[in-house]
Structure formats: C-alpha cells, structure tokens
Coordinates of C-alpha atoms in Angstrom, one line a residue:
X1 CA 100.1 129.6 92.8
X2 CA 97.8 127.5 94.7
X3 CA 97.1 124.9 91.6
X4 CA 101.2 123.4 92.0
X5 CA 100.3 122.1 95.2
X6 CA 97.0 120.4 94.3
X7 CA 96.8 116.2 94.1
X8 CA 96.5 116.4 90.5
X9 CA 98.9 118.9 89.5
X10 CA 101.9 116.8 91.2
X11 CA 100.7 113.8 89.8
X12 CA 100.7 115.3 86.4
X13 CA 103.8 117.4 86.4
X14 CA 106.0 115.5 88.8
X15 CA 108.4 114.2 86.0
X16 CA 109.2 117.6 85.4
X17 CA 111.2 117.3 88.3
X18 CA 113.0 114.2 86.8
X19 CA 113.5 116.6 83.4
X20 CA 115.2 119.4 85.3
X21 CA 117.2 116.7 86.8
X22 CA 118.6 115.0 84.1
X23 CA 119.4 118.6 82.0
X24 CA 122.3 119.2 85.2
X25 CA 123.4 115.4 84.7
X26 CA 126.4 115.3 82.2
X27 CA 125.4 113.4 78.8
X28 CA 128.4 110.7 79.6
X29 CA 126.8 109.4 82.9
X30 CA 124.5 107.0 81.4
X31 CA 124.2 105.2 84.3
X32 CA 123.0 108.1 86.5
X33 CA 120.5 109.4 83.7
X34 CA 119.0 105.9 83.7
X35 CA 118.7 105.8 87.7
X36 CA 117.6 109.1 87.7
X37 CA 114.5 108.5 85.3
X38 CA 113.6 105.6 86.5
X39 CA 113.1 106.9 90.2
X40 CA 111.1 109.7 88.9
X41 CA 109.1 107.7 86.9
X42 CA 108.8 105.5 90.5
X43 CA 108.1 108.4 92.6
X44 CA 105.4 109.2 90.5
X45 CA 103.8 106.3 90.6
X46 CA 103.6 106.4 94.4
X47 CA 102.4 110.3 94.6
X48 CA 99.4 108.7 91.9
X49 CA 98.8 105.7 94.6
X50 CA 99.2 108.7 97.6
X51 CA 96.7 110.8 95.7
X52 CA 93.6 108.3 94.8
X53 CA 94.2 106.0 97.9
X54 CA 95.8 107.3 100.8
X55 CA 95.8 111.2 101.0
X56 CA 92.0 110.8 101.7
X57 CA 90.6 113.0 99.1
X58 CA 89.4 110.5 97.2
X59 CA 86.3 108.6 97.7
X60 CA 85.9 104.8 95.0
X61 CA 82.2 105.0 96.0
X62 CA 81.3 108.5 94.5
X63 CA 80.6 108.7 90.8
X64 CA 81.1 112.3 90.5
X65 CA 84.5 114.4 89.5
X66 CA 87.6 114.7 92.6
X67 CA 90.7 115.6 93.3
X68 CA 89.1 119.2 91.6
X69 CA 92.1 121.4 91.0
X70 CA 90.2 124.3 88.8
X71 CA 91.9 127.8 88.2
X72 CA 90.7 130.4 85.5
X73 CA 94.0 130.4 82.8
X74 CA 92.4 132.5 79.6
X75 CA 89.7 134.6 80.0
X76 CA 90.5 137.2 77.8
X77 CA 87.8 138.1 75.2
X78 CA 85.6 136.2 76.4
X79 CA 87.4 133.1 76.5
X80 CA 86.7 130.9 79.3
X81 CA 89.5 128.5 79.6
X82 CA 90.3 127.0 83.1
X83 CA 93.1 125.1 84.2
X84 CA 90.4 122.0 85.1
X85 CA 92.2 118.3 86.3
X86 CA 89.5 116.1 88.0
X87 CA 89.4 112.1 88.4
X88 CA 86.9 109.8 88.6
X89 CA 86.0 106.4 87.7
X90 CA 86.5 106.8 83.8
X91 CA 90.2 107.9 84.4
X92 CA 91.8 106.5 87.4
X93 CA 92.8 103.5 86.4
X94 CA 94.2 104.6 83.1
X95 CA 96.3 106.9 85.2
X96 CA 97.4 104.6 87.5
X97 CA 97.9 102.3 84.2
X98 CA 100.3 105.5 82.6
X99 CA 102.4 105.4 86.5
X100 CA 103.1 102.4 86.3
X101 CA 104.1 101.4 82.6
X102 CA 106.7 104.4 82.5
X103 CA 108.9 102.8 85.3
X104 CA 108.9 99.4 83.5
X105 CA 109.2 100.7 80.2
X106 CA 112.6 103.1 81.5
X107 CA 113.8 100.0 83.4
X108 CA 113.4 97.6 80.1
X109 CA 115.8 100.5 78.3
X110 CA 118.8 99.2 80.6
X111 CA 120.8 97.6 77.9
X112 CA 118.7 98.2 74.7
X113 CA 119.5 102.4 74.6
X114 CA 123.2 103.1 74.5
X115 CA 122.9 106.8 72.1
X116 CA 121.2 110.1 73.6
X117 CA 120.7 108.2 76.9
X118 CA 119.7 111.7 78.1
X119 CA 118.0 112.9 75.3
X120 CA 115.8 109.5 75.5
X121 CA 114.8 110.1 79.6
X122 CA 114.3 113.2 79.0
X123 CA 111.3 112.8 75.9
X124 CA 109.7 109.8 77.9
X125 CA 109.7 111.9 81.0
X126 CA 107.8 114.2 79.1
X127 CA 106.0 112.1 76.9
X128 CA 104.7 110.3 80.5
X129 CA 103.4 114.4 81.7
X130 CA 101.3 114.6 78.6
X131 CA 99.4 111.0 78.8
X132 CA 98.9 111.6 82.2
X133 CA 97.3 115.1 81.3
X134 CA 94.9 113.6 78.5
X135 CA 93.4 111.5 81.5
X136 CA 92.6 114.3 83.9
X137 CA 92.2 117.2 81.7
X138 CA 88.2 118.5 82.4
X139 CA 88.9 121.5 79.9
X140 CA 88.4 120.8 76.3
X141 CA 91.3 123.5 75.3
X142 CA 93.7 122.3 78.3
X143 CA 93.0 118.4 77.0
X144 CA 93.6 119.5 73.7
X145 CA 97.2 120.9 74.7
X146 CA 97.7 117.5 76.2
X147 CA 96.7 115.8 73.5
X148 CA 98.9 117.6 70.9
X149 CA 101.8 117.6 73.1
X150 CA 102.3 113.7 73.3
X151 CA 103.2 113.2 69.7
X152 CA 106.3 115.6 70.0
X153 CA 108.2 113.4 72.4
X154 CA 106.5 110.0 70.6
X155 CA 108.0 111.4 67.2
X156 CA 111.5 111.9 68.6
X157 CA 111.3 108.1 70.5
X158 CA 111.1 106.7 67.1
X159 CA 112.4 108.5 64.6
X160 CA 115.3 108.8 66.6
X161 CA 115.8 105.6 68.6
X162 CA 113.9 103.8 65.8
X163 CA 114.7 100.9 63.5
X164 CA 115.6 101.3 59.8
X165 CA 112.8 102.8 58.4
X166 CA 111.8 105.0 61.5
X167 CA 111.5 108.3 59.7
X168 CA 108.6 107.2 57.8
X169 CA 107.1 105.8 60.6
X170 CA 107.5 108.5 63.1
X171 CA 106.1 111.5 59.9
X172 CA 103.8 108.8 59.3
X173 CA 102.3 108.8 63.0
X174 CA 102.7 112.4 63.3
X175 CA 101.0 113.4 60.2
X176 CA 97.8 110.5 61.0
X177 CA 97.1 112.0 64.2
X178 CA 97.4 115.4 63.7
X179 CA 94.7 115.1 60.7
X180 CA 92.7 113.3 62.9
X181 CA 93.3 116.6 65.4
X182 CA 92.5 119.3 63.5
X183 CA 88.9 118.4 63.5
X184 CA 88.5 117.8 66.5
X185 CA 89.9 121.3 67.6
X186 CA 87.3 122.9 64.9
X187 CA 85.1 121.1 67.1
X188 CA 86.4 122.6 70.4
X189 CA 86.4 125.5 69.2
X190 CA 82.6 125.5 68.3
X191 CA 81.6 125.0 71.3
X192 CA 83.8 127.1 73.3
X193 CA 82.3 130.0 71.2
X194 CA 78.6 128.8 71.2
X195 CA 78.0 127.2 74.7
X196 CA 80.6 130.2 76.5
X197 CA 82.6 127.1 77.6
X198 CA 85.6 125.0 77.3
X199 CA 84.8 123.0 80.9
X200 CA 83.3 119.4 80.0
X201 CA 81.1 119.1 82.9
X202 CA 79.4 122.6 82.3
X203 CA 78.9 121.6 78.5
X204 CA 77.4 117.6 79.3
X205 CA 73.9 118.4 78.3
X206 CA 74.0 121.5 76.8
X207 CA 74.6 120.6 73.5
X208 CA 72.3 120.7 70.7
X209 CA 71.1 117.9 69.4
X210 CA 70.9 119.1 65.6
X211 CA 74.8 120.2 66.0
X212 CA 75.6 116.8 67.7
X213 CA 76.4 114.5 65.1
X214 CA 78.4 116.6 63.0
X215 CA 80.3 117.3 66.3
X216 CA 80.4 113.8 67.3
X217 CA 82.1 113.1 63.6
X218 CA 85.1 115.3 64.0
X219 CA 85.8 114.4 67.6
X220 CA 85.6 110.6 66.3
X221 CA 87.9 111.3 63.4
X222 CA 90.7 111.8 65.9
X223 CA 89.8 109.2 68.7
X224 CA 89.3 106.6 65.8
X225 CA 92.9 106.7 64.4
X226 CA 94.3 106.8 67.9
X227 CA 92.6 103.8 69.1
X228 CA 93.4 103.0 65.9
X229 CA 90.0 101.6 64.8
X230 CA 89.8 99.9 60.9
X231 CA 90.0 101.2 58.4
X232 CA 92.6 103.8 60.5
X233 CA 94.7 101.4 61.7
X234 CA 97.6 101.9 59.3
X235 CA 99.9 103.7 61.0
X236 CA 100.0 101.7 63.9
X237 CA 102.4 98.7 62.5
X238 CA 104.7 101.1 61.2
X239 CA 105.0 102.7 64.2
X240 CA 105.2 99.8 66.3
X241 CA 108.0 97.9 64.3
X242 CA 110.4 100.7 63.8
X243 CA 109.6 101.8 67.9
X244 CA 112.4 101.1 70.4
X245 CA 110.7 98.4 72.9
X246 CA 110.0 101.0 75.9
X247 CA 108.1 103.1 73.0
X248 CA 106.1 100.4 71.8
X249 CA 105.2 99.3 75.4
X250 CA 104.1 103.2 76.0
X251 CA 102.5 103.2 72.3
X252 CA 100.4 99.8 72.8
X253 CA 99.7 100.9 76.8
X254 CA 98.5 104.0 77.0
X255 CA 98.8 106.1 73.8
X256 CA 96.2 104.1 72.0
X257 CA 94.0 104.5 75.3
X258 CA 94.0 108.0 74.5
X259 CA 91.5 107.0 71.7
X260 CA 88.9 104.7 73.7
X261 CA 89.5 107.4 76.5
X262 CA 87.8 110.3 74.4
X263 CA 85.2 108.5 73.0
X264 CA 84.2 107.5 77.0
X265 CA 85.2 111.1 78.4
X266 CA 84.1 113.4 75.3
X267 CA 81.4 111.8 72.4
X268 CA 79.3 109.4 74.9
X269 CA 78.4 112.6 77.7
X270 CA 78.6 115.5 75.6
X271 CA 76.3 114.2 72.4
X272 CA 74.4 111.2 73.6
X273 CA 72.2 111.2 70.9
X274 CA 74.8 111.2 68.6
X275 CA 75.9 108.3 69.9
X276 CA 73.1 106.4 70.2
X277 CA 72.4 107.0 66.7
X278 CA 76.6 106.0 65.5
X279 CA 76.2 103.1 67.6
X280 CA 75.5 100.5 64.9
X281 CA 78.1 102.3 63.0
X282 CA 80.7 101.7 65.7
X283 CA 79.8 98.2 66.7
X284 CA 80.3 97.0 63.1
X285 CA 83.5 98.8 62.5
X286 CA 84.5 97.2 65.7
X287 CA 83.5 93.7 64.8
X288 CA 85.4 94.4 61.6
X289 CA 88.3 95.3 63.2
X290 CA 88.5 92.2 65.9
X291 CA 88.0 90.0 62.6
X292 CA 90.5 91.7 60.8
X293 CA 93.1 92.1 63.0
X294 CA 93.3 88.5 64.3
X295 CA 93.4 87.3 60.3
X296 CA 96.3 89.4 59.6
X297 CA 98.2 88.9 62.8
X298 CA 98.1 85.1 61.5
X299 CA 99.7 86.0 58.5
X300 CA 102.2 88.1 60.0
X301 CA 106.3 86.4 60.0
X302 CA 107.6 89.5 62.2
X303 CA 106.7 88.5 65.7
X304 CA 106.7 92.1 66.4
X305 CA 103.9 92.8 63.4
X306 CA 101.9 90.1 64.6
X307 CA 101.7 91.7 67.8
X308 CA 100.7 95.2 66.6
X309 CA 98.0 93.8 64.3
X310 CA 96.7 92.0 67.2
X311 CA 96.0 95.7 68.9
X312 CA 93.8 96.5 66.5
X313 CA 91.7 93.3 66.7
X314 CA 92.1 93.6 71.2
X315 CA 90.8 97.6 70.9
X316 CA 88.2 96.1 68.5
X317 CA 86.6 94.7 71.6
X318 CA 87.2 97.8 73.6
X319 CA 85.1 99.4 71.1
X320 CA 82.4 97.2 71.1
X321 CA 81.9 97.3 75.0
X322 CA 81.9 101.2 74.9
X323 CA 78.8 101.3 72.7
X324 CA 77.1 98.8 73.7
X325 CA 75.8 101.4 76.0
X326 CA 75.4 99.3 79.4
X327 CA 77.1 99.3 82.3
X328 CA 78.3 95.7 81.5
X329 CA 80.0 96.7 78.6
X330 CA 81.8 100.1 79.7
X331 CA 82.9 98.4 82.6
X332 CA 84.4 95.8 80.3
X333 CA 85.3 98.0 78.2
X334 CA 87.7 99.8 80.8
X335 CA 88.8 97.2 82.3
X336 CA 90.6 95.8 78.9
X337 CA 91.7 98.8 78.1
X338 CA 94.1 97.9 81.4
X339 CA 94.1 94.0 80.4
X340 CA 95.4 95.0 76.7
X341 CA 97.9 97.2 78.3
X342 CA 99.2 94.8 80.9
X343 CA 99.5 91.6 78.3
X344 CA 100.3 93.8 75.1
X345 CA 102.9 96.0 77.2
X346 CA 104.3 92.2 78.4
X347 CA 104.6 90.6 74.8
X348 CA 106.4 94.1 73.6
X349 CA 108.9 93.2 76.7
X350 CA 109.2 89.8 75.8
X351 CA 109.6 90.6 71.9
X352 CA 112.1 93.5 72.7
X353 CA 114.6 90.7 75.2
X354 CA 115.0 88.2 72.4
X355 CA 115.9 90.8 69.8
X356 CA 118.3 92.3 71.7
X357 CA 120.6 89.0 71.7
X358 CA 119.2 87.7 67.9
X359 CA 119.2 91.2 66.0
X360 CA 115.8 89.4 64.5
X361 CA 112.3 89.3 64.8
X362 CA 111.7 86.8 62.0
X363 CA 109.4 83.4 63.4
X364 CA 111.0 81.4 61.2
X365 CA 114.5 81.5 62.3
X366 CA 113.0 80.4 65.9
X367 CA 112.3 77.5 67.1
X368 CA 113.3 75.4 70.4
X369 CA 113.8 78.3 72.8
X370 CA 111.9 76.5 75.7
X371 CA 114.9 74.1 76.0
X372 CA 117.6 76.9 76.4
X373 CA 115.2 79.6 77.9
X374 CA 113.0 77.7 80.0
X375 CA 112.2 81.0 82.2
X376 CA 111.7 83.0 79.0
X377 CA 109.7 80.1 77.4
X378 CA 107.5 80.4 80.5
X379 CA 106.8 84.0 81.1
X380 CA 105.9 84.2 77.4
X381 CA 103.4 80.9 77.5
X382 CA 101.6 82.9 81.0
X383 CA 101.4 86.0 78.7
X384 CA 100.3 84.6 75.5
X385 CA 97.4 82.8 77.4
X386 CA 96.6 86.1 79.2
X387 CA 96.1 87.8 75.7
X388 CA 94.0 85.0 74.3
X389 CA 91.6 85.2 77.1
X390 CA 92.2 81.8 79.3
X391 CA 90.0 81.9 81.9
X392 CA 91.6 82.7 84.9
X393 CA 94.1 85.6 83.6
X394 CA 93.5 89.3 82.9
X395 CA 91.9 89.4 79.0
X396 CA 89.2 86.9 80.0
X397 CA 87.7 88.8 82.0
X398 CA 87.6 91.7 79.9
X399 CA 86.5 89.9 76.9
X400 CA 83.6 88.1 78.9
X401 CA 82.1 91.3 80.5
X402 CA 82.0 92.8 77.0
X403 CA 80.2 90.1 75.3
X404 CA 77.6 90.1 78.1
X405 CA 77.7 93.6 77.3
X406 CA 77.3 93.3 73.4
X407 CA 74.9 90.5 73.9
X408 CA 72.4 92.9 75.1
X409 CA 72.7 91.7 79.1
X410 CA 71.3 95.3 81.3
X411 CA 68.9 97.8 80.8
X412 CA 69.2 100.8 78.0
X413 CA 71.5 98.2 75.9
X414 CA 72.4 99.1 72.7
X415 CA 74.3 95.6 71.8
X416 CA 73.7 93.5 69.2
X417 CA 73.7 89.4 69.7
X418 CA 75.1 89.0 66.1
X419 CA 78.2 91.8 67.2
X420 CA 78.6 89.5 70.2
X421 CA 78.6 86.4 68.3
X422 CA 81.0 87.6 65.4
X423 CA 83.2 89.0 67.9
X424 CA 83.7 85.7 69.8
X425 CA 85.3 85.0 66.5
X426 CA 88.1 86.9 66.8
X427 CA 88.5 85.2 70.4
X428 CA 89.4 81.7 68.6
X429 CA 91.5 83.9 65.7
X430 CA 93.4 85.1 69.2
X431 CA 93.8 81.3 70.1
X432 CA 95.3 80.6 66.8
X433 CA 97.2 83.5 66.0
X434 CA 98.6 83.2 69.7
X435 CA 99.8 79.3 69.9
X436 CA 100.7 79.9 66.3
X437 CA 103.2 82.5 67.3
X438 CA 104.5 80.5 70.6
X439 CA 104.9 77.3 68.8
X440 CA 106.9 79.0 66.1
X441 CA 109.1 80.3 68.6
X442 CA 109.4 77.9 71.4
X443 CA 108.4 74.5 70.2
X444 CA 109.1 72.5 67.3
X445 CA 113.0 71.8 65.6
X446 CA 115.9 74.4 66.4
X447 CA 115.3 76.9 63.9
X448 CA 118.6 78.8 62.4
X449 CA 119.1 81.7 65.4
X450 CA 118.5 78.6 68.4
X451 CA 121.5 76.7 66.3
X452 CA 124.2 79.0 65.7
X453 CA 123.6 81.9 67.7
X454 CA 124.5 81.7 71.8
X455 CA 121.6 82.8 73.9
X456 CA 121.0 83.2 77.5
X457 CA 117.8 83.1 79.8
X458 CA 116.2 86.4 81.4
X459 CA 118.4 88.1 83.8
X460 CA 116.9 89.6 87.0
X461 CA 116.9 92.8 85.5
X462 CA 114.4 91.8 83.0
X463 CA 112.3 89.3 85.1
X464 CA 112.1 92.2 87.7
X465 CA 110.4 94.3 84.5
X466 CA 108.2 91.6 84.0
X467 CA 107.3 90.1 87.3
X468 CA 104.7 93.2 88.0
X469 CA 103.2 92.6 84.9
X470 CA 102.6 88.9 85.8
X471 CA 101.1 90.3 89.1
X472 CA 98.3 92.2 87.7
X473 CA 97.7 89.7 85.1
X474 CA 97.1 87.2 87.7
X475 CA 95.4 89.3 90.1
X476 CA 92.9 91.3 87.7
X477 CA 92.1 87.1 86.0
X478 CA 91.4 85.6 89.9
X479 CA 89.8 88.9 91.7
X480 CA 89.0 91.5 89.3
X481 CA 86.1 93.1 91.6
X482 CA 88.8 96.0 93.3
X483 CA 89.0 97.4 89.6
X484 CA 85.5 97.0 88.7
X485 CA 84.4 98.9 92.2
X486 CA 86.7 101.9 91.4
X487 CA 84.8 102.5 87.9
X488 CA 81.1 101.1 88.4
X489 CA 79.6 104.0 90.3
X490 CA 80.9 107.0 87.7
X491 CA 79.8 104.0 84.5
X492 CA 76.4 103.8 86.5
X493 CA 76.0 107.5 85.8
X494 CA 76.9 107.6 82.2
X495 CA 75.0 104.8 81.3
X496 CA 72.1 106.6 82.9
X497 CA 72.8 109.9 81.0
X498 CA 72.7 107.9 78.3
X499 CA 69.8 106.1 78.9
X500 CA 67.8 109.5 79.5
X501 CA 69.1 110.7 75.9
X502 CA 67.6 107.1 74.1
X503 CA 63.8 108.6 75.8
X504 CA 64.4 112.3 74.4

C-alpha cells in the first residue's frame, strides 16, 4: 500500500477525496456541493505546488524522470504492467496547468449550473483525476486507462449540461476519439507483447526501426484528433458550442493537450525515426491548420464558434514547434500549450459571463458593451491581445520561440523557413479575426441585446475567476524564463535523442 502515499499518487487521486465527499452531501445543498468541489479542486492544486516545489523531491535542473512512484500491478502471463507515475519537464507544467484550471472552471459554475449540481462536481472531480493521470502515467497500459477514462465524465458534462444539440455533440466526441483509440491500443499492445514491456522509459530505443512508422501512424491517429489537428478537427466545434463554459474551459485547456502531450511523451522518444521521417508531413498539416483555422474563425457569427476554430489554428502552432525537432521549438511548443490554455480558458470565461445575462452568443446582436461594461470590455481587450500574440503577453512568446524554432534556429533542426513564413500568416489572420470579434462586441452602435436587454458589469465572483488568469498572462508575456527553466533540461535531452536517430 506504499504507492497511496507517494507525491504522485496524491496529486493524482486527491479529488477522489472531494468525490466521496460530495456522495454523503444531500443533492438539495447546492451550495455546499459547490464549496465542497471547489476546495478540493484548491487543495489539489496546492498538494501539486507541495509536490514539484516544496516537498524537496523534485529537482527543475535534472532532465531525467522524478517523483518515481513504480509498483508491479499485472504480471500475470507474462504481462508486465506497472503502476509507473513520474514527472519531468515534458509534464509538469501541464499538470500544474490541469490544478489550476479545475478550481476556476468549478468556481465559473457559481450561477451558470442550477440541475445535478452534484452530479456535475462529481464528473469534473473525476474528469480532473483522469487528465492529471495522462500527464504522469510512464506505463503505456496505465496511460491508456487514463486516457480512456476522461471521455466518460467529458461525455456526461455535455450531453447532460449541454446546449440544444448536446447529444450529438457529446456521441460525436466520444465516438472521434475512441476511433482514434483503438489504434493506438493495437499499438500498445504490440509492443507490450514484442519488447516484454509496457514501461516507456524501458521501451525509448528499443524499438525497431522497420516497425516504427506503422506504429508511429496509429499512435498519431489518436493524438491527431485530440489535438485536433486538420483535417480531424471536426468534432471540436460541436463540442465546444453545445459545452457548459467550465467544460469548454477544461476541453480548450487541457483535454486537447492530451494530444500535443503524446505526440512529445509517446511518438518523438519511442520512434524517432519515424518522426523524423513524418516531419514534413506534420509541419504542413500544421501550417494548414493555423491557415485554416484563422479563415474560418473570421467567418464565424457565434462568438463561441469563432473561438473554437481559433484552437485549431493556436494548436496548429503547437504542432509546428514540436517537429521542428529543436530545442527552440519544443520549448515553444510547451510553453503555448500553457499560453493557449491560459488565453483560450479566459475568452471561454468571458464568452460564458455574457451569455449567461443575453441567452446569446450571436456578434451581431452586440455592440457597445464597453460603455456599460467597462470592466468586462477591459478584461476581454487584455485577453484578446494575449491570444493574438502582442508582445508583452503570454501567446507572443510562445508564437515567437516557435517560429525561431520552425525557421530552422539550433542544431538537429528539422524546420522549414517556408512553414515559418506561412505560419506567421495565421498570426495577422489572429489579429483580424481577434479585433474583428472585439469590435463586434464592444465598439461600434448598440446592437439589439446592448438596447433592450439590462446588463450588468463583472461581479467579484467572476473577476476573482479571471484575475489569476490575467496574472499568468502577464507574468509568462514579461518573465517567461521560470517556465522555460522547468522544461529546458528534459527538451535538451529529447532533442538530443532525436538528433542521434537523424545520424542512424
């Protein structure tokens, strides 16, 4: 029983606690469910912060796996599946990313879920053990588990809580990933039975190279319609307009992470050559995609829409810095993962406020809110810049490192200067589609809602679920070097892994 009391194991299974909780809470105290899920979804936040910074078992400088909590689980037949968490530089901040978005998604439910309150905390309780698990799962069966397990509560959150046509979204998000899935666990399960091993470090240069492609296919099939990457990406409106907000902030923040998180844990170590080779591949369908999903965000009248398609064109980049292959661009790479979850996660907020008193997410009933929500007006203008790329917030930063990246800056660089300069493309797409959707909304004439409707500002409530946002998106914009210190020594390593396969 030693593995419940290990770093990892609390940090993963903490909101358990929170679950047991809220099944002795009866259904009618709503208000006691909602405090009761949001401190666990606190608390767990803190034990993540306890466990990488301050229990002292974690070193930022080492580029290796910590925090090792590894137990033998199944071993019958022959089967050698381990209960395996680690953390290192590819995963810390995207857990640290998954603690802190389930507080401020729980907190931004306040008002907007009145039905189930229970059931609701309860499947994003859940939901939040099952991201967490993708993250620091070092066994391929044991991340597999996690991996599956996430679209059960994700399913319920929308087709439940959902808007009107939130059964065919929710069957239609199900149904996408699990195809995706079932490849990838052919793939597990190949080499589990021919390498004698489930554990990723034990398999990272053990596989063969004639087997790697095809294996590097199926595990792609399901990270590219997570992410989602075009032409995958369907789903992913659907699912975001029918979401409740809190889903779509979990959806957008770390549930399409999951993707770009296995292609950097899974296809770059275990079948570099592979990779190398798909590399082209990938960095076109990227560029495609950050084209893409600017042009159609433009052409988008739900606000809500517009902000979905712009995931696929923000991931687009995200994609593009991964295989590039240098250090530059993983480290970008990373780092907007957390940028497109901090700024996407905001304008899902922001999106989810206004609805809640208009009962609308059409543009062109806006118009004019700066002059009665000057605070909303505001916070919205700071995070429409930050997802743009200004210089000075979060997505520049990103953005910037992973065009140096593309561009070919670094040794063992596979970029390609006309990716990079297509690419920067969908930056001024961003610019329009962006302003376009803020000057629909905030400046201009009073559109029909602004005239007849009564609307308020932000209350504390919701400027407290926003101000932490605001924090990072400043801080990571002015002083991004903390974040790029805890993942440069274990992208150092890949990119040299990677570098040895390009010589083989």
């Amino acid at each position: 029983m030693n593995f419940l009391f290990e770093p990892l194991t609390i940090v993963t299974f903490f909101p358990l606690l929170g679950v047991l909780a809220l099944l002795l809470i009866n259904s009618e105290q709503k208000t006691a469910i909602r405090w009761t899920a949001l401190v666990t979804a606190l608390l767990a936040f803190v034990i993540s912060l306890w466990a990488f910074f301050f229990s002292g078992q974690y070193d930022v400088a080492a580029p290796g796996l910590q925090l090792v909590a590894k137990y033998d689980w199944i071993t019958v037949a022959g089967w050698n599946i381990r209960y395996y968490l680690a953390a290192d530089g590819l995963s810390i901040l995207l857990v640290l990313l998954t603690t802190f978005l389930t507080p401020i998604a729980i907190l931004s439910t306040w008002t907007a879920i009145e039905e189930r309150v229970k059931d609701f905390m309860i499947f994003f309780l859940m939901l939040e053990i099952g991201m967490t698990g993708v993250f620091l799962s070092q066994d391929l069966f044991l991340f597999y588990i996690f991996w599956e397990f996430t679209l059960v509560p994700m399913y319920f959150l929308i087709g439940i809580w959902g808007g009107p046509r939130r059964m065919y979204a929710a069957v239609k998000f199900f149904l996408y990933t699990m195809a995706g899935s079932i490849l990838m666990l052919l793939a597990i399960l190949w080499l589990g039975i021919n390498l004698d091993t489930f554990a990723v470090p034990e398999l990272i240069g053990k596989v063969p190279a004639a087997a790697q492609m095809l294996l590097f296919v199926a595990f792609t099939a399901a990270f590219a319609i997570k992410v989602p990457m075009w032409p995958l990406h369907s789903w992913l409106p659907d699912a975001h307009v029918e979401a409740p907000t809190a889903g779509s902030v979990i959806l957008a923040g770390v549930l399409l992470k999951m993707g770009t998180y296995g292609f950097l844990r899974f296809n770059l170590p275990l079948f570099p050559e592979a990779s190398i080779q798909a590399a082209p591949v990938i960095g076109a369908l990227a560029v495609i995609g950050i084209i893409y999903g600017a042009a159609v965000s433009y052409a988008q009248k739900d606000v809500k829409k517009l902000v979905a398609y712009s995931s696929v064109s923000h991931l687009g980049f995200v994609m593009l810095g991964m295989f590039a292959m240098n250090s530059l661009g993983i480290q970008g790479a990373i780092l907007q993962m957390i940028n497109h979850g901090l700024s996407t996660g905001a304008l899902f907020l922001l999106v989810g406020m206004i609805y809640e008193q208009t009962h609308t997410r059409e543009l062109a009933v806006y118009g004019g809110l700066w002059k009665i929500m000057p605070v909303y007006g505001a916070l919205t203008l700071i995070v429409t810049l930050s997802s743009m790329g200004l210089p000075g917030l979060n997505g520049f930063v990103g953005e910037f490192t992973i065009l140096l990246g593309a561009w070919g800056a670094g040794s063992g660089s596979y970029g390609s200067v006309w990716f990079a300069a297509l690419s920067a493309i969908g930056v001024i797409l961003a610019a329009i589609y962006m302003l376009y959707m803020f000057q629909k909304m905030f400046l201009g004439p009073a559109g029909e809602i602004t005239k007849h409707h009564p609307l308020h500002d932000l209350n504390w409530r919701e400027i407290a679920t926003l101000l932490p946002l605001l924090v990072f998106i400043f801080w990571i914009g002015l002083y991004p070097k903390p974040f790029f210190d805890l993942m440069s020594p274990t992208v150092d390593e890949l990119v040299k892994l990677l570098s040895a396969a390009a010589l083989r």
